[in-house]
């Protein structure tokens, strides 16, 4: 089983991630991992933190000469802002400055303080922060390289920011090139300009905005996941992974919620045989019965506006219970483009995990043999 664990605080010394279950013999490019970390830091509407941090991963174990060894892989991402927080966030001594007593609505502050008995809510927000997603992006960027030799690729885009939607044709040959070069990860330049004006308006009002992101996995073979137990269903695992990302409040696969409004003949994808089983539509988003069906897997996630407001919402002090404006931490007006990169990473991780469960072995040669045998078998089905 492929799994990962992250550690670190938003203003701590570093973020770390340990990935367990990676087979031996796979070539890994650190440059590709750092490219994805750089993508996560882009996007119109990001805050001052992105001017400080220039995230780069350092591989500490599990890889030698650019090739996986089969043991746990550890990576480290330095927090450059640590030098400004060392006396506050020190692991052995802390001067107690920047204590947080005014919980921010929409954040983990209040409930986390109650659960873990923290009278300084900084102890909660430091770990609950979306800064942790940098470690997840690094993990996803590494493991997606395991399935590249088998023709599986991942792409992400922003569907909408606020009420501004991208209507560009996702099937256009240069669509994802345009997305990659867009400040808001849109394919339509005019829509992107409208979205940036919207973000400017929101930011000027001391507000924040959310949106919807989409991830598509291409080349996924039929049969990943399973229908035999609830916890082996691929769509369930993908939904869990997406919902685990900070600020995500909804997930849909394929047609998603729209399917509830239509009759069955307009929802279900008819099956044809053209040198293999195919579907002319993909309303199911590549998953039927908890398993990949060979079509592209399409997942969308809804991100709420970031709770930190520069025009703070009302709250109370946990000390004297009096009304007060919520604490203000450095934040973004819009992090939807970055969210697309994060959702792409966690989606990739779950699909790679399902791939290894299906074709698992201790090394690349074992997996290649299993994959080849399976693909030859289903070709004759």
PDB file of N, CA and C in Angstrom, residues 233-244 251 253 285 287 297-299 343 346-351:
ATOM      1  N   UNK A 233     -13.492   1.278  -3.136  1.00  0.00           N
ATOM      2  CA  UNK A 233     -14.038   2.005  -4.290  1.00  0.00           C
ATOM      3  C   UNK A 233     -13.141   3.196  -4.637  1.00  0.00           C
ATOM      4  N   UNK A 234     -12.760   3.303  -5.893  1.00  0.00           N
ATOM      5  CA  UNK A 234     -11.829   4.350  -6.309  1.00  0.00           C
ATOM      6  C   UNK A 234     -12.432   5.728  -6.157  1.00  0.00           C
ATOM      7  N   UNK A 235     -13.712   5.896  -6.502  1.00  0.00           N
ATOM      8  CA  UNK A 235     -14.321   7.221  -6.370  1.00  0.00           C
ATOM      9  C   UNK A 235     -14.415   7.654  -4.917  1.00  0.00           C
ATOM     10  N   UNK A 236     -14.629   6.690  -4.022  1.00  0.00           N
ATOM     11  CA  UNK A 236     -14.675   7.020  -2.588  1.00  0.00           C
ATOM     12  C   UNK A 236     -13.316   7.502  -2.101  1.00  0.00           C
ATOM     13  N   UNK A 237     -12.254   6.837  -2.561  1.00  0.00           N
ATOM     14  CA  UNK A 237     -10.914   7.234  -2.152  1.00  0.00           C
ATOM     15  C   UNK A 237     -10.552   8.615  -2.709  1.00  0.00           C
ATOM     16  N   UNK A 238     -10.953   8.868  -3.941  1.00  0.00           N
ATOM     17  CA  UNK A 238     -10.671  10.176  -4.542  1.00  0.00           C
ATOM     18  C   UNK A 238     -11.436  11.279  -3.821  1.00  0.00           C
ATOM     19  N   UNK A 239     -12.693  11.012  -3.481  1.00  0.00           N
ATOM     20  CA  UNK A 239     -13.491  12.015  -2.765  1.00  0.00           C
ATOM     21  C   UNK A 239     -12.886  12.306  -1.397  1.00  0.00           C
ATOM     22  N   UNK A 240     -12.445  11.252  -0.709  1.00  0.00           N
ATOM     23  CA  UNK A 240     -11.799  11.434   0.591  1.00  0.00           C
ATOM     24  C   UNK A 240     -10.548  12.303   0.461  1.00  0.00           C
ATOM     25  N   UNK A 241      -9.719  11.983  -0.544  1.00  0.00           N
ATOM     26  CA  UNK A 241      -8.470  12.730  -0.726  1.00  0.00           C
ATOM     27  C   UNK A 241      -8.746  14.202  -1.003  1.00  0.00           C
ATOM     28  N   UNK A 242      -9.699  14.473  -1.869  1.00  0.00           N
ATOM     29  CA  UNK A 242     -10.012  15.869  -2.206  1.00  0.00           C
ATOM     30  C   UNK A 242     -10.603  16.613  -1.010  1.00  0.00           C
ATOM     31  N   UNK A 243     -11.501  15.958  -0.273  1.00  0.00           N
ATOM     32  CA  UNK A 243     -12.129  16.609   0.881  1.00  0.00           C
ATOM     33  C   UNK A 243     -11.147  16.834   2.020  1.00  0.00           C
ATOM     34  N   UNK A 244     -10.033  16.108   2.010  1.00  0.00           N
ATOM     35  CA  UNK A 244      -9.034  16.280   3.067  1.00  0.00           C
ATOM     36  C   UNK A 244      -8.200  17.546   2.867  1.00  0.00           C
ATOM     37  N   UNK A 251     -17.206  17.830  -3.534  1.00  0.00           N
ATOM     38  CA  UNK A 251     -16.496  17.055  -4.551  1.00  0.00           C
ATOM     39  C   UNK A 251     -17.518  16.387  -5.462  1.00  0.00           C
ATOM     40  N   UNK A 253     -17.664  13.828  -9.255  1.00  0.00           N
ATOM     41  CA  UNK A 253     -16.939  13.088 -10.283  1.00  0.00           C
ATOM     42  C   UNK A 253     -17.822  13.003 -11.519  1.00  0.00           C
ATOM     43  N   UNK A 285     -17.475  10.241 -15.603  1.00  0.00           N
ATOM     44  CA  UNK A 285     -16.168  10.727 -15.177  1.00  0.00           C
ATOM     45  C   UNK A 285     -15.140   9.632 -15.029  1.00  0.00           C
ATOM     46  N   UNK A 287     -15.426   6.553 -13.928  1.00  0.00           N
ATOM     47  CA  UNK A 287     -15.567   5.592 -12.823  1.00  0.00           C
ATOM     48  C   UNK A 287     -16.997   5.072 -12.781  1.00  0.00           C
ATOM     49  N   UNK A 297     -10.569  10.020 -16.061  1.00  0.00           N
ATOM     50  CA  UNK A 297     -11.186  10.261 -14.751  1.00  0.00           C
ATOM     51  C   UNK A 297     -11.242  11.766 -14.523  1.00  0.00           C
ATOM     52  N   UNK A 298     -12.443  12.270 -14.252  1.00  0.00           N
ATOM     53  CA  UNK A 298     -12.648  13.706 -14.091  1.00  0.00           C
ATOM     54  C   UNK A 298     -13.233  13.983 -12.708  1.00  0.00           C
ATOM     55  N   UNK A 299     -12.526  14.774 -11.929  1.00  0.00           N
ATOM     56  CA  UNK A 299     -12.946  15.136 -10.573  1.00  0.00           C
ATOM     57  C   UNK A 299     -12.947  16.642 -10.432  1.00  0.00           C
ATOM     58  N   UNK A 343      -5.136  19.698  -5.588  1.00  0.00           N
ATOM     59  CA  UNK A 343      -6.101  18.641  -5.875  1.00  0.00           C
ATOM     60  C   UNK A 343      -5.547  17.688  -6.925  1.00  0.00           C
ATOM     61  N   UNK A 346      -3.174  15.274  -4.925  1.00  0.00           N
ATOM     62  CA  UNK A 346      -3.806  14.235  -4.097  1.00  0.00           C
ATOM     63  C   UNK A 346      -4.583  13.246  -4.954  1.00  0.00           C
ATOM     64  N   UNK A 347      -5.134  13.722  -6.089  1.00  0.00           N
ATOM     65  CA  UNK A 347      -5.800  12.814  -7.024  1.00  0.00           C
ATOM     66  C   UNK A 347      -4.787  11.843  -7.615  1.00  0.00           C
ATOM     67  N   UNK A 348      -3.647  12.377  -8.019  1.00  0.00           N
ATOM     68  CA  UNK A 348      -2.594  11.534  -8.579  1.00  0.00           C
ATOM     69  C   UNK A 348      -2.159  10.477  -7.571  1.00  0.00           C
ATOM     70  N   UNK A 349      -2.004  10.875  -6.317  1.00  0.00           N
ATOM     71  CA  UNK A 349      -1.534   9.929  -5.304  1.00  0.00           C
ATOM     72  C   UNK A 349      -2.496   8.751  -5.174  1.00  0.00           C
ATOM     73  N   UNK A 350      -3.796   9.023  -5.141  1.00  0.00           N
ATOM     74  CA  UNK A 350      -4.770   7.949  -4.960  1.00  0.00           C
ATOM     75  C   UNK A 350      -4.845   7.043  -6.181  1.00  0.00           C
ATOM     76  N   UNK A 351      -4.723   7.614  -7.377  1.00  0.00           N
ATOM     77  CA  UNK A 351      -4.766   6.789  -8.582  1.00  0.00           C
ATOM     78  C   UNK A 351      -3.506   5.935  -8.685  1.00  0.00           C
TER      79      UNK A 351
END
